[in-house]
């Protein structure tokens, strides 16, 4: 059957829940059920609060982890994280099988887990992102259950309503005291906000904090409180914070990126919401991050102060905060050392969890207050659909992150993408995978011009006097095809569905089929 995005999806899929097709970004399923909380158990520690165990292996035993259960991790340390690989290898040594691995995201460093999928230690994955060789493996190989890829808000929703039941959450804890209080702003592996780990800690049945900075009770500040943590383990190192600002996350001095960033800032200036107290978010792509630099000049010129910036926070936002150009930051993931220091030292820089950020079923997701969001894309199509998940070969190599969440919430969603990467057109007739539906995308900014969604006549009218090179999306596609020298051939895929792309409300937006060899 076809869903509202025009994608062919199955009516049922082995190992997956009952399929509810995507019906539209704003035809969101009504919240159902009730909040799921971790199970109550007899205290596994003495009344005096002694929770510290001697090893990861002892914590695995104490947690009651058994075959077929679900374990989770957060990815705040990104490519510098040691905890997921460390714990999963310890689980493998104990011979535990059939696990579902449900981290907030996989990074390049998690390629080491491929043998655990091959030997049956792990039989299913639920996440927001897949990259490198692990992304290729899970694209090409059918597991007992299809991989489920959710945006950050969708993951928080699935955990909170019990759709994703976490048996044991293993949390990388940059600082932890002996009674289980945790924060991310102190210690040798400080990573800043623990916005993803907060949700896992709140709803998992058992929570194990793994730290390399164990201190006496109590710590200050506290991000994850002691009453949510069952066990504490001290290890030599939980990660290298230098690995946080790597991969897709970077600023840029590339002239093409700066051209797009400048135009994106001009769209913000003229679209109609650039006024005192506006709210914004920038994505992790090079042009998106660089947009903040151009916005600063506009804000200083017009004496405009932003009410807030949200999402994953970069150092450029912290500079604006210190200058008084942003009143407050809401930080669910800290993307660099500057941001970690700001979260630690500036009371106007606030930590919050991914449910508060983007869960569409809560009582007020912060994304719904956005005026602007500037995000990147792997490719876009003439229906304004965006792909951030698969490459030109159909291999999973990216992350949904908060892309679909912020795009749905913001009054104006701006996507930056060059017309070409190498010789490949990035504006096409149809994207390989729909990560974010086109009805939530308002403006596409390329290095050769911009296109406004025809459904946003108000934006088109506001941008007419901006001096921006405004074109139709079809004109941008034709330019991309001309520059590449050829119209891309449709990707040949098998009938084997290996992954499901869920929209934030849990409906099926797209599926990923294993590509056929050339």
Coordinates of C-alpha atoms in Angstrom, one line a residue:
X1 CA 0.0 0.0 0.0
X2 CA 1.0 3.6 -0.4
X3 CA 1.2 6.0 2.5
X4 CA 0.6 9.8 2.4
X5 CA 4.2 10.4 1.3
X6 CA 3.6 8.3 -1.8
X7 CA 5.9 5.5 -0.6
X8 CA 5.0 1.8 -1.1
X9 CA 5.1 0.1 2.3
X10 CA 4.0 -3.4 3.2
X11 CA 0.8 -4.1 5.0
X12 CA 2.7 -6.3 7.5
X13 CA 6.3 -7.1 8.3
X14 CA 7.7 -10.0 10.2
X15 CA 9.2 -9.0 13.5
X16 CA 7.6 -5.6 13.4
X17 CA 4.5 -4.2 15.1
X18 CA 1.2 -3.6 13.3
X19 CA 2.0 -1.2 10.5
X20 CA 0.2 2.2 10.7
X21 CA 1.0 4.1 7.5
X22 CA 2.2 7.7 7.6
X23 CA -0.9 9.8 7.1
X24 CA 0.6 13.2 7.1
X25 CA 2.8 15.3 9.3
X26 CA -0.1 17.0 11.0
X27 CA -2.5 14.0 10.9
X28 CA -0.6 12.8 14.0
X29 CA -1.9 9.7 15.7
X30 CA -3.7 10.7 18.9
X31 CA -1.7 9.8 22.0
X32 CA -2.8 6.5 23.4
X33 CA -2.1 4.3 26.4
X34 CA -0.3 5.8 29.5
X35 CA 3.2 6.6 30.5
X36 CA 5.3 3.6 31.1
X37 CA 7.6 3.6 34.1
X38 CA 10.3 1.2 35.1
X39 CA 9.2 -1.7 37.2
X40 CA 9.4 -1.7 40.9
X41 CA 11.7 -4.2 42.5
X42 CA 13.1 -5.1 45.8
X43 CA 16.1 -2.9 46.5
X44 CA 19.2 -4.6 45.3
X45 CA 21.4 -2.4 47.6
X46 CA 21.6 -1.8 51.3
X47 CA 19.6 0.9 53.0
X48 CA 22.7 3.1 53.4
X49 CA 22.8 3.5 49.7
X50 CA 25.8 1.4 48.7
X51 CA 25.3 1.0 45.0
X52 CA 28.9 0.7 43.8
X53 CA 29.8 -2.6 42.1
X54 CA 33.2 -3.9 41.3
X55 CA 32.9 -4.4 37.6
X56 CA 30.8 -4.2 34.5
X57 CA 30.4 -8.0 34.6
X58 CA 29.0 -7.8 38.2
X59 CA 26.6 -5.1 37.0
X60 CA 25.3 -7.3 34.2
X61 CA 24.6 -10.1 36.6
X62 CA 23.0 -7.7 39.2
X63 CA 20.8 -6.2 36.5
X64 CA 19.2 -9.5 35.7
X65 CA 19.9 -9.2 32.0
X66 CA 18.7 -12.3 30.2
X67 CA 18.4 -13.6 26.6
X68 CA 15.9 -11.6 24.6
X69 CA 15.9 -8.4 26.6
X70 CA 16.5 -4.8 25.4
X71 CA 19.4 -2.7 26.4
X72 CA 20.1 1.0 25.7
X73 CA 22.9 3.5 25.7
X74 CA 23.1 7.3 25.0
X75 CA 25.5 8.8 22.5
X76 CA 26.5 12.1 24.1
X77 CA 30.2 11.2 23.7
X78 CA 29.6 10.5 20.0
X79 CA 32.7 9.0 18.4
X80 CA 34.5 9.3 21.7
X81 CA 32.2 6.9 23.5
X82 CA 33.8 3.7 25.0
X83 CA 30.8 2.4 27.0
X84 CA 28.6 0.8 24.4
X85 CA 31.3 -1.4 22.9
X86 CA 32.8 -2.2 26.4
X87 CA 29.5 -3.3 27.9
X88 CA 28.3 -5.2 24.8
X89 CA 31.6 -7.2 24.7
X90 CA 31.2 -8.0 28.4
X91 CA 27.6 -9.2 27.7
X92 CA 28.9 -11.4 24.8
X93 CA 31.4 -13.0 27.1
X94 CA 28.6 -14.1 29.4
X95 CA 26.9 -15.8 26.5
X96 CA 23.7 -13.8 26.6
X97 CA 21.9 -13.9 23.2
X98 CA 19.0 -12.5 21.3
X99 CA 19.2 -8.9 22.6
X100 CA 17.6 -5.8 21.1
X101 CA 20.2 -3.0 21.1
X102 CA 18.4 0.4 21.3
X103 CA 20.9 3.3 21.7
X104 CA 19.9 6.9 21.0
X105 CA 22.3 6.6 18.0
X106 CA 25.2 4.6 16.6
X107 CA 28.4 6.2 15.6
X108 CA 31.4 5.1 13.5
X109 CA 33.1 3.7 16.6
X110 CA 30.3 1.1 16.9
X111 CA 31.5 -0.9 13.8
X112 CA 33.1 -3.2 16.4
X113 CA 29.6 -4.5 17.2
X114 CA 29.2 -6.2 13.8
X115 CA 30.5 -9.6 15.1
X116 CA 27.8 -9.5 17.9
X117 CA 25.1 -9.2 15.3
X118 CA 26.7 -12.0 13.3
X119 CA 26.8 -14.4 16.3
X120 CA 23.3 -13.7 17.6
X121 CA 24.3 -11.7 20.7
X122 CA 22.3 -8.9 19.1
X123 CA 19.3 -9.7 16.9
X124 CA 17.6 -6.3 16.5
X125 CA 18.4 -2.6 16.6
X126 CA 16.4 0.5 17.3
X127 CA 18.1 3.8 17.0
X128 CA 18.1 7.3 15.4
X129 CA 21.2 6.9 13.3
X130 CA 23.5 4.4 11.6
X131 CA 26.9 5.0 10.0
X132 CA 30.0 3.5 8.6
X133 CA 30.4 -0.3 8.2
X134 CA 27.6 -1.0 10.8
X135 CA 25.2 1.1 8.7
X136 CA 26.1 -0.9 5.6
X137 CA 25.8 -4.2 7.5
X138 CA 22.3 -3.5 8.8
X139 CA 21.3 -2.2 5.4
X140 CA 22.4 -5.4 3.6
X141 CA 21.6 -8.1 6.1
X142 CA 18.1 -9.1 7.3
X143 CA 18.0 -9.7 11.0
X144 CA 15.3 -11.5 13.0
X145 CA 13.6 -8.1 13.3
X146 CA 13.9 -5.1 11.0
X147 CA 16.0 -2.2 12.2
X148 CA 13.8 0.6 13.5
X149 CA 15.0 4.2 12.9
X150 CA 13.2 6.9 14.8
X151 CA 13.8 10.6 15.2
X152 CA 14.8 11.8 18.7
X153 CA 11.2 12.9 19.5
X154 CA 9.8 9.6 18.2
X155 CA 12.3 7.6 20.3
X156 CA 11.3 9.5 23.5
X157 CA 7.6 8.9 22.6
X158 CA 8.2 5.2 22.1
X159 CA 10.0 4.9 25.4
X160 CA 7.5 6.9 27.3
X161 CA 4.4 5.0 26.1
X162 CA 6.1 1.6 26.5
X163 CA 6.4 0.8 22.8
X164 CA 10.2 0.6 23.3
X165 CA 10.6 -1.2 26.7
X166 CA 14.2 -0.9 28.0
X167 CA 15.1 -3.7 30.4
X168 CA 18.6 -2.3 31.2
X169 CA 20.0 1.1 30.4
X170 CA 23.8 1.4 30.7
X171 CA 24.6 5.1 31.0
X172 CA 28.0 6.7 30.3
X173 CA 28.3 9.0 33.4
X174 CA 31.1 11.6 33.2
X175 CA 30.6 12.2 36.9
X176 CA 28.7 10.0 39.4
X177 CA 28.6 9.9 43.1
X178 CA 28.4 6.8 45.3
X179 CA 24.6 7.0 45.5
X180 CA 24.0 7.3 41.8
X181 CA 23.6 11.0 41.1
X182 CA 25.0 11.8 37.6
X183 CA 26.0 14.9 35.6
X184 CA 27.8 15.4 32.3
X185 CA 29.6 18.7 32.9
X186 CA 32.4 17.5 35.2
X187 CA 35.1 14.8 35.0
X188 CA 37.7 13.9 32.4
X189 CA 35.1 12.7 29.9
X190 CA 32.6 15.6 30.4
X191 CA 30.2 15.6 27.5
X192 CA 27.7 18.3 28.5
X193 CA 24.0 17.6 28.3
X194 CA 22.7 14.1 29.1
X195 CA 19.4 14.8 27.3
X196 CA 19.1 11.4 25.8
X197 CA 20.3 9.5 28.9
X198 CA 17.7 11.3 31.0
X199 CA 14.8 9.6 29.2
X200 CA 16.4 6.2 29.4
X201 CA 17.1 6.6 33.1
X202 CA 13.5 7.7 33.8
X203 CA 11.8 4.8 32.0
X204 CA 14.2 1.8 32.0
X205 CA 13.5 -1.1 34.4
X206 CA 17.1 -1.1 35.6
X207 CA 19.7 1.6 35.2
X208 CA 23.5 1.2 35.5
X209 CA 25.7 4.3 35.6
X210 CA 29.2 3.6 34.3
X211 CA 31.7 6.3 35.3
X212 CA 35.4 7.1 35.3
X213 CA 34.9 9.9 37.9
X214 CA 33.4 8.4 41.0
X215 CA 33.1 10.9 43.8
X216 CA 31.5 11.1 47.3
X217 CA 27.9 11.9 47.7
X218 CA 26.4 14.4 46.8
X219 CA 27.5 16.0 43.5
X220 CA 26.3 19.4 42.2
X221 CA 24.7 19.8 39.7
X222 CA 22.6 16.7 39.3
X223 CA 21.3 15.8 35.8
X224 CA 20.1 12.2 36.5
X225 CA 19.1 11.8 40.2
X226 CA 20.0 8.9 42.5
X227 CA 16.5 7.5 42.7
X228 CA 16.6 6.6 39.0
X229 CA 20.0 4.7 39.2
X230 CA 20.2 1.1 40.5
X231 CA 24.0 0.4 40.2
X232 CA 27.2 2.3 39.8
X233 CA 30.4 0.9 38.2
X234 CA 33.8 2.6 38.2
X235 CA 35.9 2.0 35.1
X236 CA 39.2 3.4 33.8
X237 CA 37.7 5.5 31.0
X238 CA 34.2 6.0 29.6
X239 CA 35.4 7.9 26.5
X240 CA 37.4 10.6 24.9
X241 CA 35.5 14.0 24.7
X242 CA 37.7 14.9 21.7
X243 CA 35.5 12.6 19.7
X244 CA 32.3 14.7 20.3
X245 CA 33.0 17.3 17.6
X246 CA 33.6 14.9 14.7
X247 CA 31.7 13.5 11.8
X248 CA 28.8 15.5 10.4
X249 CA 29.3 18.1 13.1
X250 CA 31.5 21.0 12.1
X251 CA 31.8 24.6 11.1
X252 CA 33.2 25.4 7.7
X253 CA 35.5 27.7 5.7
X254 CA 34.4 26.1 2.4
X255 CA 33.2 28.9 0.2
X256 CA 30.2 26.9 -1.0
X257 CA 29.0 26.3 2.5
X258 CA 29.4 29.9 3.4
X259 CA 27.4 31.0 0.3
X260 CA 24.5 28.7 1.5
X261 CA 24.9 29.9 5.1
X262 CA 24.7 33.6 4.1
X263 CA 21.6 32.9 2.0
X264 CA 20.0 30.9 4.8
X265 CA 20.6 33.9 7.1
X266 CA 18.9 36.2 4.5
X267 CA 15.9 33.9 4.4
X268 CA 15.7 34.2 8.2
X269 CA 15.9 37.9 7.9
X270 CA 13.1 38.3 5.4
X271 CA 10.7 35.4 5.9
X272 CA 8.6 37.2 8.5
X273 CA 9.6 36.0 11.9
X274 CA 12.9 37.8 12.5
X275 CA 11.8 39.9 15.4
X276 CA 12.5 40.5 19.1
X277 CA 12.2 37.2 21.0
X278 CA 12.3 34.8 18.0
X279 CA 13.3 31.2 18.6
X280 CA 15.7 29.2 16.5
X281 CA 17.6 25.9 16.0
X282 CA 20.6 25.1 13.9
X283 CA 21.4 21.6 12.7
X284 CA 24.8 19.9 12.7
X285 CA 25.7 20.4 9.0
X286 CA 28.5 22.7 8.0
X287 CA 26.3 25.3 6.3
X288 CA 23.7 25.1 9.1
X289 CA 26.3 25.7 11.8
X290 CA 27.8 28.6 9.8
X291 CA 24.5 30.3 9.5
X292 CA 24.8 31.3 13.1
X293 CA 27.8 33.5 12.3
X294 CA 25.8 35.5 9.7
X295 CA 22.7 35.7 11.9
X296 CA 24.9 37.4 14.6
X297 CA 25.6 40.3 12.3
X298 CA 22.0 40.7 11.5
X299 CA 20.9 40.6 15.1
X300 CA 23.5 43.2 16.1
X301 CA 22.5 45.4 13.2
X302 CA 18.8 45.3 14.0
X303 CA 19.3 45.2 17.8
X304 CA 17.2 41.9 17.9
X305 CA 17.6 39.4 20.7
X306 CA 16.5 35.8 20.3
X307 CA 14.3 34.5 23.1
X308 CA 15.9 31.0 22.9
X309 CA 17.9 28.6 20.8
X310 CA 17.2 24.9 21.3
X311 CA 18.3 21.4 20.2
X312 CA 21.9 20.3 19.9
X313 CA 23.9 23.3 20.9
X314 CA 27.1 24.6 19.3
X315 CA 29.7 27.0 20.5
X316 CA 28.5 29.8 18.2
X317 CA 25.2 29.9 20.2
X318 CA 27.1 30.1 23.4
X319 CA 28.9 33.2 22.1
X320 CA 25.6 34.7 21.3
X321 CA 24.3 33.9 24.7
X322 CA 27.3 35.6 26.4
X323 CA 26.8 38.6 24.1
X324 CA 23.2 38.9 25.3
X325 CA 21.9 38.2 21.8
X326 CA 20.1 35.0 23.0
X327 CA 18.2 35.0 26.3
X328 CA 18.5 31.3 27.1
X329 CA 19.7 28.0 25.5
X330 CA 17.9 24.7 25.9
X331 CA 20.5 22.0 25.4
X332 CA 19.7 18.3 24.7
X333 CA 23.1 17.5 23.3
X334 CA 26.3 19.5 23.6
X335 CA 28.3 19.5 20.4
X336 CA 31.8 20.9 21.4
X337 CA 34.0 21.8 24.4
X338 CA 32.8 25.5 24.3
X339 CA 29.2 24.3 24.8
X340 CA 30.1 21.9 27.6
X341 CA 31.8 24.7 29.5
X342 CA 28.9 27.1 28.9
X343 CA 26.4 24.5 30.3
X344 CA 28.6 24.1 33.4
X345 CA 29.1 27.8 34.0
X346 CA 26.2 29.8 32.7
X347 CA 22.8 29.5 34.5
X348 CA 21.0 30.7 31.3
X349 CA 22.2 27.6 29.5
X350 CA 19.7 24.9 30.5
X351 CA 19.9 21.2 30.1
X352 CA 16.7 19.3 29.2
X353 CA 15.8 15.9 27.9
X354 CA 14.9 14.7 24.4
X355 CA 11.2 14.2 25.4
X356 CA 10.9 17.9 26.5
X357 CA 12.7 18.8 23.2
X358 CA 10.6 16.9 20.7
X359 CA 8.2 14.2 21.9
X360 CA 5.0 14.9 19.9
X361 CA 2.8 13.2 22.5
X362 CA 3.9 15.2 25.5
X363 CA 2.1 18.4 26.8
X364 CA 4.3 20.8 25.0
X365 CA 7.4 19.8 22.9
X366 CA 9.9 22.7 22.7
X367 CA 10.2 22.3 18.9
X368 CA 6.6 23.6 18.6
X369 CA 7.9 27.1 19.8
X370 CA 10.5 27.4 17.0
X371 CA 10.3 30.2 14.5
X372 CA 13.2 29.0 12.5
X373 CA 15.2 25.9 12.1
X374 CA 18.1 25.6 9.6
X375 CA 19.1 22.0 8.8
X376 CA 21.2 20.1 6.3
X377 CA 20.3 17.3 3.9
X378 CA 21.9 14.5 2.0
X379 CA 19.4 15.1 -0.9
X380 CA 16.1 16.8 -1.5
X381 CA 13.5 16.2 -4.2
X382 CA 10.9 18.2 -6.2
X383 CA 8.3 17.4 -3.5
X384 CA 10.5 19.0 -0.9
X385 CA 11.1 15.6 0.7
X386 CA 14.5 15.3 2.5
X387 CA 16.8 12.4 2.9
X388 CA 19.4 12.5 5.7
X389 CA 19.6 8.7 6.2
X390 CA 21.0 6.9 3.1
X391 CA 23.6 7.6 0.5
X392 CA 23.4 7.4 -3.3
X393 CA 23.9 3.6 -3.0
X394 CA 21.0 3.2 -0.6
X395 CA 23.2 2.5 2.4
X396 CA 22.3 3.9 5.8
X397 CA 25.0 6.4 6.7
X398 CA 23.3 9.2 8.7
X399 CA 20.8 10.0 11.4
X400 CA 17.3 11.3 11.6
X401 CA 18.2 13.1 14.8
X402 CA 15.8 15.9 15.5
X403 CA 15.3 16.7 11.8
X404 CA 11.7 15.5 11.4
X405 CA 10.8 16.9 14.8
X406 CA 12.1 20.4 14.4
X407 CA 10.8 20.6 10.8
X408 CA 7.3 19.8 11.9
X409 CA 7.4 22.2 14.8
X410 CA 9.0 25.3 13.3
X411 CA 7.2 28.1 11.5
X412 CA 9.9 28.2 8.9
X413 CA 12.1 25.2 8.1
X414 CA 15.2 26.0 5.9
X415 CA 17.2 23.2 4.3
X416 CA 20.7 23.8 3.1
X417 CA 22.1 21.4 0.4
X418 CA 24.5 21.9 -2.5
X419 CA 23.3 21.2 -6.0
X420 CA 26.1 18.7 -6.4
X421 CA 28.3 16.5 -4.2
X422 CA 31.1 15.3 -6.4
X423 CA 29.2 14.5 -9.6
X424 CA 26.0 13.5 -7.9
X425 CA 22.9 15.8 -8.0
X426 CA 21.5 16.6 -4.6
X427 CA 18.2 18.0 -5.9
X428 CA 16.4 15.1 -7.7
X429 CA 13.0 13.8 -8.8
X430 CA 12.7 11.5 -5.9
X431 CA 15.0 11.0 -2.8
X432 CA 16.3 7.5 -2.1
X433 CA 14.7 7.6 1.4
X434 CA 12.2 10.0 2.9
X435 CA 13.6 11.0 6.3
X436 CA 11.5 14.2 6.6
X437 CA 8.3 14.7 4.6
X438 CA 8.2 17.7 2.2
X439 CA 5.0 19.2 3.7
X440 CA 7.2 20.3 6.7
X441 CA 9.9 21.8 4.6
X442 CA 9.5 25.5 3.6
X443 CA 12.7 26.7 1.9
X444 CA 15.5 24.8 0.1
X445 CA 18.8 26.8 0.0
X446 CA 21.5 25.6 -2.5
X447 CA 24.7 27.2 -3.7
X448 CA 22.9 28.2 -6.9
X449 CA 19.7 29.6 -5.6
X450 CA 16.7 28.9 -3.3
X451 CA 13.3 27.4 -3.8
X452 CA 10.2 28.1 -1.6
X453 CA 7.5 25.4 -1.0
X454 CA 4.5 26.4 -3.2
X455 CA 2.3 25.8 -0.1
X456 CA 4.0 28.8 1.6
X457 CA 2.8 31.7 -0.5
X458 CA 3.3 33.9 2.5
X459 CA 7.0 33.2 2.5
X460 CA 7.3 33.7 -1.2
X461 CA 5.7 37.1 -0.9
X462 CA 8.0 38.1 2.0
X463 CA 11.1 37.0 0.2
X464 CA 10.4 38.8 -3.1
X465 CA 12.2 41.9 -2.1
X466 CA 15.2 40.1 -0.4
X467 CA 17.5 40.0 -3.5
X468 CA 17.8 36.3 -3.1
X469 CA 18.0 34.1 -6.3
X470 CA 14.6 32.5 -6.0
X471 CA 13.8 29.7 -8.4
X472 CA 11.3 26.8 -8.6
X473 CA 12.4 23.5 -7.2
X474 CA 12.1 22.1 -10.7
X475 CA 14.6 24.7 -11.9
X476 CA 17.1 23.7 -9.2
X477 CA 16.6 20.0 -10.1
X478 CA 17.3 20.7 -13.8
X479 CA 20.4 22.7 -12.9
X480 CA 21.6 19.9 -10.8
X481 CA 21.1 17.3 -13.6
X482 CA 22.8 19.6 -16.1
X483 CA 25.8 20.1 -13.9
X484 CA 26.1 16.4 -13.1
X485 CA 25.9 15.5 -16.8
X486 CA 23.2 12.9 -16.4
X487 CA 19.9 12.2 -14.7
X488 CA 20.5 9.5 -12.0
X489 CA 19.2 6.1 -12.6
X490 CA 16.8 4.7 -10.0
X491 CA 18.5 2.5 -7.4
X492 CA 17.9 -1.2 -7.9
X493 CA 16.8 -2.8 -4.7
X494 CA 15.8 -6.3 -3.5
X495 CA 12.5 -7.3 -1.9
X496 CA 14.3 -7.7 1.4
X497 CA 13.2 -4.9 3.8
X498 CA 16.0 -4.4 6.4
X499 CA 14.9 -1.2 8.1
X500 CA 11.8 0.9 8.8
X501 CA 11.8 4.7 9.0
X502 CA 9.3 5.7 11.5
X503 CA 7.8 9.2 11.7
X504 CA 7.7 10.9 15.0
X505 CA 4.2 9.6 15.8
X506 CA 5.3 6.0 15.1
X507 CA 3.7 5.7 11.7
X508 CA 5.7 4.2 8.8
X509 CA 7.2 6.9 6.6
X510 CA 9.5 4.7 4.5
X511 CA 11.2 1.4 4.4
X512 CA 14.8 0.5 3.4
X513 CA 15.4 -2.4 1.1
X514 CA 18.8 -4.0 0.5
X515 CA 20.3 -2.6 -2.7
X516 CA 21.1 -5.1 -5.4
X517 CA 24.7 -5.4 -6.6
X518 CA 25.6 -3.6 -9.8

